[in-house]
XYZ file of C-alpha atoms in Angstrom:
153
model
C 44.013 60.649 -60.423
C 44.213 57.610 -62.708
C 44.344 58.528 -66.373
C 42.454 55.678 -68.043
C 38.883 54.736 -67.281
C 37.518 51.428 -68.486
C 34.053 50.071 -68.070
C 33.574 47.158 -65.706
C 32.203 45.070 -68.593
C 35.400 45.640 -70.615
C 37.568 44.749 -67.617
C 35.494 41.621 -66.980
C 35.877 40.733 -70.658
C 39.583 40.064 -70.032
C 38.539 37.319 -67.578
C 41.113 38.180 -64.925
C 44.076 38.431 -67.345
C 44.313 42.192 -67.876
C 46.790 42.914 -65.082
C 49.184 40.153 -66.179
C 48.919 41.090 -69.859
C 49.740 44.716 -69.044
C 52.697 43.675 -66.886
C 53.999 41.269 -69.555
C 53.634 43.883 -72.277
C 55.484 46.478 -70.175
C 58.367 43.999 -69.768
C 58.323 43.303 -73.532
C 58.406 47.048 -74.283
C 61.349 47.527 -71.949
C 63.213 44.618 -73.572
C 62.468 46.002 -77.032
C 64.122 49.337 -76.168
C 67.508 47.692 -76.284
C 66.815 45.387 -79.221
C 68.015 46.049 -82.729
C 66.113 45.030 -85.825
C 63.306 43.257 -83.993
C 59.658 44.272 -84.462
C 58.008 46.034 -81.549
C 55.793 43.889 -79.364
C 52.089 44.061 -80.112
C 49.117 43.605 -77.782
C 45.468 44.518 -77.673
C 45.063 48.315 -78.006
C 43.743 48.654 -74.441
C 46.643 46.643 -72.996
C 49.116 48.782 -74.950
C 47.450 52.031 -73.825
C 47.529 50.990 -70.172
C 51.148 49.849 -70.326
C 52.256 53.052 -72.078
C 50.315 55.168 -69.519
C 52.240 53.624 -66.622
C 50.421 50.399 -65.816
C 47.339 49.390 -63.886
C 47.957 52.114 -61.285
C 46.716 54.534 -63.941
C 43.420 52.677 -64.466
C 40.041 53.293 -62.932
C 37.429 50.627 -63.468
C 34.052 52.281 -63.841
C 30.973 50.404 -62.717
C 27.811 50.947 -64.717
C 25.497 53.552 -63.279
C 22.847 52.238 -60.960
C 19.447 51.982 -62.584
C 17.393 55.077 -61.929
C 15.302 55.010 -58.826
C 11.672 54.808 -59.819
C 9.737 57.884 -58.828
C 7.675 57.720 -55.703
C 4.212 56.547 -56.532
C 1.770 59.370 -56.634
C -0.179 59.771 -53.460
C -3.335 57.740 -53.402
C -6.453 59.618 -54.362
C -8.684 60.295 -51.399
C -11.468 57.793 -50.965
C -14.714 58.553 -52.713
C -17.886 58.380 -50.678
C -21.178 57.560 -52.394
C -23.300 60.714 -52.362
C -26.228 58.631 -51.096
C -24.234 57.870 -47.925
C -23.542 61.579 -47.450
C -27.230 62.455 -47.977
C -28.266 59.788 -45.453
C -25.772 61.045 -42.863
C -26.903 64.641 -43.358
C -30.513 63.442 -42.964
C -29.726 61.455 -39.797
C -28.095 64.605 -38.394
C -31.385 66.429 -39.034
C -29.865 68.830 -41.530
C -31.327 67.609 -44.843
C -33.857 70.446 -45.131
C -31.121 72.976 -44.288
C -28.874 71.412 -46.939
C -31.587 71.562 -49.601
C -32.394 75.166 -48.663
C -28.705 76.133 -48.812
C -28.387 74.454 -52.216
C -31.590 76.258 -53.264
C -32.963 73.049 -54.679
C -36.320 73.717 -56.332
C -35.642 77.399 -56.958
C -35.552 78.587 -60.572
C -32.110 78.903 -62.097
C -32.700 82.575 -62.871
C -32.940 83.369 -59.149
C -29.470 81.914 -58.454
C -26.051 83.491 -58.825
C -23.611 81.652 -61.046
C -21.765 80.330 -57.959
C -25.009 79.083 -56.382
C -26.096 77.440 -59.630
C -22.700 75.770 -60.040
C -22.777 74.452 -56.471
C -26.258 73.027 -56.935
C -25.442 71.481 -60.318
C -22.273 69.896 -58.942
C -24.238 68.473 -56.025
C -26.993 67.090 -58.230
C -24.579 65.644 -60.814
C -22.276 63.945 -58.315
C -22.611 60.243 -57.611
C -19.557 60.202 -55.351
C -17.798 62.806 -53.246
C -14.077 62.917 -52.472
C -13.264 63.026 -48.783
C -11.059 66.072 -49.351
C -13.490 68.058 -51.524
C -12.950 71.553 -50.110
C -16.265 72.919 -51.332
C -18.313 70.062 -49.846
C -16.372 70.183 -46.587
C -17.060 73.928 -46.305
C -20.720 73.369 -47.143
C -21.076 70.701 -44.435
C -19.272 72.886 -41.893
C -21.579 75.804 -42.759
C -24.509 73.515 -41.932
C -22.984 72.944 -38.505
C -21.919 69.391 -39.358
C -18.551 67.716 -38.836
C -17.178 67.117 -42.367
C -14.880 64.351 -41.096
C -17.825 62.438 -39.637
C -20.085 62.907 -42.660
C -17.360 62.043 -45.182
C -15.824 59.162 -43.236
C -15.151 56.093 -45.356
């Protein structure tokens, strides 16, 4: 495995001259071994390190990491249906009175369980209904209605 890793940007910074500079420096080092009284050749620190490590065969050029993949967008929220549309569809199906009776609309709060009161309050407060609202889908099914048809966009 090559012993020196250099970033692609550093390699590119030598503008295509790194290999030749390393080779030339290696030759100069070899010639200096037999010289007497001459100063040692000098090169850029990276060139010297590569030459002393054995040349370009010991180099791995490392590309920058790929930019992170953006996360998948969150799934789209289910469409919201205006409650008025739902009420009209329940009425057209002939189940409006059954729906109001099941919701106990008009009955005093004290006569309702907490769950019944919560269901009624949610129904009365809502202006839109999500197509995947589990409670509403169960309520419509309990009325004998097809939740997919009533909550269709």
